[in-house]
Coordinates of N, CA, C and O in Angstrom, one line a residue:
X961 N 42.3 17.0 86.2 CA 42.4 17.2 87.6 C 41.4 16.4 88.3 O 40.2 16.3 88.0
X962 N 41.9 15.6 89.5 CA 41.0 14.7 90.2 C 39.5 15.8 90.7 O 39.6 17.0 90.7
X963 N 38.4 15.0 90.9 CA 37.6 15.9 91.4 C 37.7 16.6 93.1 O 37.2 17.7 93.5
X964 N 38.7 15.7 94.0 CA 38.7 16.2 95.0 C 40.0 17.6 95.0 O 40.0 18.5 95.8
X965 N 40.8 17.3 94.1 CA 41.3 19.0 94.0 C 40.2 19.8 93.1 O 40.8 20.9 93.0
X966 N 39.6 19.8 92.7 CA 38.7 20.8 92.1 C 38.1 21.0 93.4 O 38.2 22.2 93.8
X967 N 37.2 20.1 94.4 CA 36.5 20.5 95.6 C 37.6 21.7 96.4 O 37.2 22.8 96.7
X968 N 39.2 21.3 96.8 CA 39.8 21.8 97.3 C 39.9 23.4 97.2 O 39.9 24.4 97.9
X969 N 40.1 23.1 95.7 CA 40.3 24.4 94.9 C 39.1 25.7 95.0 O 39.4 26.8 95.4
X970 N 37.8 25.0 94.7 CA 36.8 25.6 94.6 C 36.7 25.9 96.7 O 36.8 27.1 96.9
X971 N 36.7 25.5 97.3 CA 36.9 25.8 98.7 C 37.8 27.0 99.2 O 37.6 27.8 100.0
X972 N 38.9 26.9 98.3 CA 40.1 27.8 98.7 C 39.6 28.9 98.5 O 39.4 29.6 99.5
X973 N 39.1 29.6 96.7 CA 38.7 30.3 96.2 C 37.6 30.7 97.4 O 38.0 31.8 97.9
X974 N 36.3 30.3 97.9 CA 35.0 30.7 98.7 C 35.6 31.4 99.8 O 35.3 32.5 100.3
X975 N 36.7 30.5 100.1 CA 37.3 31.3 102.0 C 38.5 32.4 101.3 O 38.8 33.2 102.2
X976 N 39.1 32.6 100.1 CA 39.6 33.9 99.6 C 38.6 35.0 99.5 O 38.7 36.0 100.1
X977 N 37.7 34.7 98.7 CA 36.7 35.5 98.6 C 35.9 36.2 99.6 O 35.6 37.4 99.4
X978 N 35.5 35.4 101.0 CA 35.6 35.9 101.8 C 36.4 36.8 102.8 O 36.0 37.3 103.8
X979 N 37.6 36.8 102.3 CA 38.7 37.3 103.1 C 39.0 38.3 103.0 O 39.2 39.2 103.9
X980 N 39.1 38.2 101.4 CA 39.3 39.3 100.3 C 38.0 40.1 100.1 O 37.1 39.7 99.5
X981 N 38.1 41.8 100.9 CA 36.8 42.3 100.9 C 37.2 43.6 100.1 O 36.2 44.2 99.8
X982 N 38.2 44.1 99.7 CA 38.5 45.0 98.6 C 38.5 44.5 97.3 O 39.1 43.4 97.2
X983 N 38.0 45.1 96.1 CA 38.3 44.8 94.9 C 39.6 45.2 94.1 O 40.2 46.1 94.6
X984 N 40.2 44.6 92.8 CA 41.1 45.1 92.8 C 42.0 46.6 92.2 O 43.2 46.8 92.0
X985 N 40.4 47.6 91.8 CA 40.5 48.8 91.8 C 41.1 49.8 93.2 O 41.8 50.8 93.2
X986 N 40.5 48.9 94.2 CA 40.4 49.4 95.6 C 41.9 48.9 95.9 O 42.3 49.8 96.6
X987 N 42.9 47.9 95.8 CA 43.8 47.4 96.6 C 44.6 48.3 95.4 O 45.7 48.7 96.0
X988 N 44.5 48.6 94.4 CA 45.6 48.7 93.7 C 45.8 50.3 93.9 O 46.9 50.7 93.7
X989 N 44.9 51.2 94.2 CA 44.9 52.5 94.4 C 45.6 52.5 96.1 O 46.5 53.2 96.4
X990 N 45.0 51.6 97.1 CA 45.4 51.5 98.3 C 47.1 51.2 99.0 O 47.4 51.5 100.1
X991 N 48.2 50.4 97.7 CA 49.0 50.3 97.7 C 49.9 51.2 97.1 O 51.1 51.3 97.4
X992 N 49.3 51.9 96.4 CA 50.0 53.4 96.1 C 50.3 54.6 97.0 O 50.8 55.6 96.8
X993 N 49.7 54.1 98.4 CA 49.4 54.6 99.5 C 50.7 54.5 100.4 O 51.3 53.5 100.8
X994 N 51.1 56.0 100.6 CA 52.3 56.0 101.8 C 51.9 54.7 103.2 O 52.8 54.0 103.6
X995 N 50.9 54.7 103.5 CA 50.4 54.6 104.9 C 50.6 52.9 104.4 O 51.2 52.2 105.1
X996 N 50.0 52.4 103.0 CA 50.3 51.2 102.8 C 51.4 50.7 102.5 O 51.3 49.5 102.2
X997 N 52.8 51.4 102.6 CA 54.1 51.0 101.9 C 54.6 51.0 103.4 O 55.6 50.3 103.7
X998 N 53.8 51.9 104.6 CA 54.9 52.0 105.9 C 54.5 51.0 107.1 O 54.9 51.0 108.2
X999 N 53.8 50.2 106.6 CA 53.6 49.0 107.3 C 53.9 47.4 107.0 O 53.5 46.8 105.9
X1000 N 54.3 47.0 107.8 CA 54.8 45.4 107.3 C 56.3 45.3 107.5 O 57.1 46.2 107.4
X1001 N 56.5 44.0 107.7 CA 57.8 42.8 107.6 C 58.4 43.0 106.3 O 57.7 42.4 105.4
X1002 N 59.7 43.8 105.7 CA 59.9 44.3 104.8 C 60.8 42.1 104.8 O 61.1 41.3 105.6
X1003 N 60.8 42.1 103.3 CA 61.7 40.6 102.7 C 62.6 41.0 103.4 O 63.0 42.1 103.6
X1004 N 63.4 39.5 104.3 CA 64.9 39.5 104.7 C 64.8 39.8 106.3 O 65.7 39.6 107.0
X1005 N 63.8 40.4 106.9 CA 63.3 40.6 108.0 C 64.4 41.9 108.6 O 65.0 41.8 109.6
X1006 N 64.2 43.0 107.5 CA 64.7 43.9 107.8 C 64.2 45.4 108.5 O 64.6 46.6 108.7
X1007 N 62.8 44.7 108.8 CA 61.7 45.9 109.5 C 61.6 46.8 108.7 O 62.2 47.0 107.6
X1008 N 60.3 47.8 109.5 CA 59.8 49.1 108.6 C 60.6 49.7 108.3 O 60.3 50.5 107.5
X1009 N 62.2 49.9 108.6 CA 63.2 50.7 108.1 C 64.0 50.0 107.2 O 64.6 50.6 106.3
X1010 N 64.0 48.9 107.3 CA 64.7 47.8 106.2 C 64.1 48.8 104.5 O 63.2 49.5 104.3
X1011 N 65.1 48.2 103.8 CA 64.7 48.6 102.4 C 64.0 47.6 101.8 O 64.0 46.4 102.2
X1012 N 63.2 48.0 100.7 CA 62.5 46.8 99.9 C 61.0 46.8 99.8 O 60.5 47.9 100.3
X1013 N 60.2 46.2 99.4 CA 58.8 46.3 99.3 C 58.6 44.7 101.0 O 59.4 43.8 101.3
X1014 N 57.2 45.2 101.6 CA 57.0 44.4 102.9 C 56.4 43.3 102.1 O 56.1 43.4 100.9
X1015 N 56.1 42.2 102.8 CA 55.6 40.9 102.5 C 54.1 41.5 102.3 O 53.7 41.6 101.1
X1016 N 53.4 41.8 103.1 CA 52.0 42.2 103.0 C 51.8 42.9 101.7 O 51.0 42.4 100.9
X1017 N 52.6 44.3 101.2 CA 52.4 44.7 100.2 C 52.6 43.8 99.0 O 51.8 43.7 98.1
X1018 N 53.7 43.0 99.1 CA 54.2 41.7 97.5 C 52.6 41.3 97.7 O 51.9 41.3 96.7
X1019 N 52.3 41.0 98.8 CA 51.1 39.7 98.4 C 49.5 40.5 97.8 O 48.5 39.9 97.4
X1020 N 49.8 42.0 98.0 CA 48.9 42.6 97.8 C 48.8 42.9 96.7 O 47.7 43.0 96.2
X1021 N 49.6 43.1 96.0 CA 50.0 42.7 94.2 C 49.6 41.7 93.5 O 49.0 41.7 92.4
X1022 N 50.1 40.4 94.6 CA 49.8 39.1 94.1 C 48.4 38.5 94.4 O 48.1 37.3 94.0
X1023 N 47.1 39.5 95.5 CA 45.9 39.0 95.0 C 45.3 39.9 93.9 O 44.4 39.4 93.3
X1024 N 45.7 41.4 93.5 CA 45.2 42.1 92.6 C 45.3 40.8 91.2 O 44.4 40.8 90.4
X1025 N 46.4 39.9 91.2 CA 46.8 39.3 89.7 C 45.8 38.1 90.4 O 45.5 37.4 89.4
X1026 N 45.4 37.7 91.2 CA 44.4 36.7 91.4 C 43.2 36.9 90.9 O 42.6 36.1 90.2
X1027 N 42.7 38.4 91.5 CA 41.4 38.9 91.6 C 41.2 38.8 90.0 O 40.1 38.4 89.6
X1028 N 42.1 39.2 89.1 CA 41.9 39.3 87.9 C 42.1 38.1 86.9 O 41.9 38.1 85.7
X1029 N 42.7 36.8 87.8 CA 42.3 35.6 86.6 C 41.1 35.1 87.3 O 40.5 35.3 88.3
X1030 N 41.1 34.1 85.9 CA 39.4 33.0 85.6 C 39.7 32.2 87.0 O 40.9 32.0 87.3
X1031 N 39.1 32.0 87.4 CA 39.0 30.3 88.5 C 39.2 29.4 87.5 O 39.8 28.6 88.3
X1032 N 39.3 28.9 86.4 CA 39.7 28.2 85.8 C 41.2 28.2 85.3 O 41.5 27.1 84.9
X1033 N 42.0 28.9 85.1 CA 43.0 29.6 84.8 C 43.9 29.7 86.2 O 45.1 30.1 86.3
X1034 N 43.1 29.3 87.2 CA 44.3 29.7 88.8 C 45.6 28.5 88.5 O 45.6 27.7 87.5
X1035 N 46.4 28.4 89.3 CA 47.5 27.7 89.2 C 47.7 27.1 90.5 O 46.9 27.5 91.4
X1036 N 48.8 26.2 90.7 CA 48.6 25.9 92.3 C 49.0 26.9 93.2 O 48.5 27.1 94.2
X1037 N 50.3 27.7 92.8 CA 50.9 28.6 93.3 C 49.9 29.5 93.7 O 49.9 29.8 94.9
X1038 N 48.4 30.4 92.8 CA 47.6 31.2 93.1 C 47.3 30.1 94.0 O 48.3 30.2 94.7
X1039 N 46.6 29.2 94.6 CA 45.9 28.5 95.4 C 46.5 29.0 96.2 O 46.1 29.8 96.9
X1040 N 48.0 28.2 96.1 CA 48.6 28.3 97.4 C 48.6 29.9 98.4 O 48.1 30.1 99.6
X1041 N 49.1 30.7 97.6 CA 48.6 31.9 97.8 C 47.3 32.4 98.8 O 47.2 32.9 99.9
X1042 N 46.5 31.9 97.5 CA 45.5 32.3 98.6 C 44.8 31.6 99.9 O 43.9 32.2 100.4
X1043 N 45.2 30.7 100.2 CA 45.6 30.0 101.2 C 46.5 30.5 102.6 O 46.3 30.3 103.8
X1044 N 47.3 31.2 102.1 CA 48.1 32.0 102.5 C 47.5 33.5 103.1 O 47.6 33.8 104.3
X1045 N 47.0 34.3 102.1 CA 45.8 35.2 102.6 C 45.1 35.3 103.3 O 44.9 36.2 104.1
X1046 N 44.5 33.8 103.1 CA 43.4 33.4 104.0 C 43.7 33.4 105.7 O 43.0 33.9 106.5
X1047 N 44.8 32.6 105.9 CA 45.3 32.5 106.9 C 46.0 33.7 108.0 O 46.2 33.8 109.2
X1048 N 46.3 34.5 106.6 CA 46.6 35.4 107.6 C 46.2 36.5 107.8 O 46.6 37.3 108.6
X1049 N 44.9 36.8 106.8 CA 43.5 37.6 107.6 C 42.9 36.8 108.9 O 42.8 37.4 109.9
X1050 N 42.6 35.8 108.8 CA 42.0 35.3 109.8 C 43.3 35.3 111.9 O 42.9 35.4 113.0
X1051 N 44.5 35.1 111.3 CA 45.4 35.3 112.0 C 45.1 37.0 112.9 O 44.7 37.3 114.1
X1052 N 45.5 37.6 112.1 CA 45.5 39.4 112.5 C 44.1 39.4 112.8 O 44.1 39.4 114.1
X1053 N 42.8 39.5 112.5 CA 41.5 39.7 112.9 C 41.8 39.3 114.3 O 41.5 40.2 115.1
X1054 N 42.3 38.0 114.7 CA 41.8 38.1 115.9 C 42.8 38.8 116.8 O 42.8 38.8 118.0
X1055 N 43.8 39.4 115.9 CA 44.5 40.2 117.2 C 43.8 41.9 117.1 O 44.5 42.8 117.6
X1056 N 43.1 42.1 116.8 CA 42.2 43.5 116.4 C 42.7 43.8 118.1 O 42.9 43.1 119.1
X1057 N 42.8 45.4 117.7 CA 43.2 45.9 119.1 C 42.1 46.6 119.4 O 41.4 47.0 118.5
X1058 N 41.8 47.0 120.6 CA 40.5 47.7 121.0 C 40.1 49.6 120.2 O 41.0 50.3 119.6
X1059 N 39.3 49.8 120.3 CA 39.2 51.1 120.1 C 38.7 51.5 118.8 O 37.8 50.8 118.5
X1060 N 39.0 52.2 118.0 CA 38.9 52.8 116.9 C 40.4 52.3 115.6 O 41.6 52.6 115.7
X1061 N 39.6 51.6 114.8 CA 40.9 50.8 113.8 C 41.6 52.1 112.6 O 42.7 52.4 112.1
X1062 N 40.3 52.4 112.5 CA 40.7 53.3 111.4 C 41.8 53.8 110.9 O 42.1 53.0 110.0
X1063 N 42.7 54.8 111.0 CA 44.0 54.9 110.9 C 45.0 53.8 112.0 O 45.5 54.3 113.0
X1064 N 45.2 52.9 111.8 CA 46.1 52.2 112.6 C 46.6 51.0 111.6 O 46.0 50.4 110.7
X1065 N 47.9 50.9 112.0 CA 48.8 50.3 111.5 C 48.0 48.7 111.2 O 47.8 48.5 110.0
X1066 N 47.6 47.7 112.0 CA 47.0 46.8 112.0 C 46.0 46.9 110.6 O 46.1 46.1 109.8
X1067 N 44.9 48.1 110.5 CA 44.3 48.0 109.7 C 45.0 48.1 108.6 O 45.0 47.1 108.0
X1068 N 45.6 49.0 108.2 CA 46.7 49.1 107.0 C 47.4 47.6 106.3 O 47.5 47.4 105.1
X1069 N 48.0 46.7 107.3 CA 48.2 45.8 107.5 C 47.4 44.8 106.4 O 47.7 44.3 105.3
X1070 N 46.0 44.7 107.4 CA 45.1 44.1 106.5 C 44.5 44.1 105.2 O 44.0 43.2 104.5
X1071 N 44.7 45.4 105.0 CA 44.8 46.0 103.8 C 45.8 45.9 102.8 O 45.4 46.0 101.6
X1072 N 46.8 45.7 102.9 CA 47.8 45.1 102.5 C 47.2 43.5 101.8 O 47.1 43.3 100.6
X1073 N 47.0 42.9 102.6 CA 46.5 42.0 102.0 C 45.1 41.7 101.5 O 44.9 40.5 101.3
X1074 N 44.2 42.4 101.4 CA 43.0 42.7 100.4 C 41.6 42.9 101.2 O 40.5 43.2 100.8
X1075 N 42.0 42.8 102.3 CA 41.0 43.4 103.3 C 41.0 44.2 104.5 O 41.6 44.4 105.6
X1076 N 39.8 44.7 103.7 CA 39.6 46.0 104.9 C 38.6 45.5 106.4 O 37.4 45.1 106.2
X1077 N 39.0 45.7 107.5 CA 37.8 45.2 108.3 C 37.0 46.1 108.5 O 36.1 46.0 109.3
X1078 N 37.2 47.4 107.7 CA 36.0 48.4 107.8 C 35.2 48.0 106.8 O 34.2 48.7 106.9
X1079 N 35.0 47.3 106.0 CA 34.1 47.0 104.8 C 33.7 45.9 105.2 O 34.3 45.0 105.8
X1080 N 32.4 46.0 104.5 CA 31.7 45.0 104.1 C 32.0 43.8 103.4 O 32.9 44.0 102.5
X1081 N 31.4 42.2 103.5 CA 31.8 41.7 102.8 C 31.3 41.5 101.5 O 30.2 41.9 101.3
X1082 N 31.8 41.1 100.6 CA 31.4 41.2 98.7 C 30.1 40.4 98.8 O 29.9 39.4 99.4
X1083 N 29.2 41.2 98.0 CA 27.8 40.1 97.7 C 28.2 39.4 96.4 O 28.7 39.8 95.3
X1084 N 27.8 38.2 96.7 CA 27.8 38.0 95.6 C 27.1 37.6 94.4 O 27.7 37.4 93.4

């Protein structure tokens, strides 16, 4: 691998990491969650009443299988992925709605894809 995709790579991974503020004991119990299955763009863009698992939950699967390979072992698809994450925590953050997030759909949302904006970020 050239060294400037390893730089890329290793970049992707620091801004997932930061993104990604649940672990994946925490995401995997959290998707088991009514509150986490009734939120999100179900595949096919058949809304919360549509049938099917939502995009936010698939991808909340698909960082638990991140969280759990080597950085050396990622693929481009995980990259891509998390790239993808990345962008759309940062997307939704800034549409944070005023008040108290706690139970609200938005937060759930976020959660879905591996962060919580009530937590803290991971030390590392």
């Amino acid at each position: 691998m050239a060294e400037n995709d390893e730089t890329e790579r290793d970049d992707v991974r620091k801004e997932f990491d930061e993104a990604v503020t649940m672990t994946a004991g925490e995401l995997e119990k959290w998707l088991d969650t009514d509150e986490s299955k009734s939120v999100g763009q179900k595949e096919g863009g058949q809304g919360k009443d549509g049938g099917g698992e939502s995009v936010g939950h698939h991808s909340g699967r698909r960082v638990i299988e991140i969280l759990h390979t080597k950085k050396a072992d990622l693929g481009d698809d995980d990259v891509a992925h998390m790239k993808k994450v990345v962008g759309y925590v940062h997307r939704h953050l800034a549409q944070r709605p005023d008040g108290d997030v706690t139970d609200t759909p938005w937060r759930w949302s976020l959660m879905n894809w591996g962060h919580d904006p009530l937590k803290k970020a991971k030390k590392k």
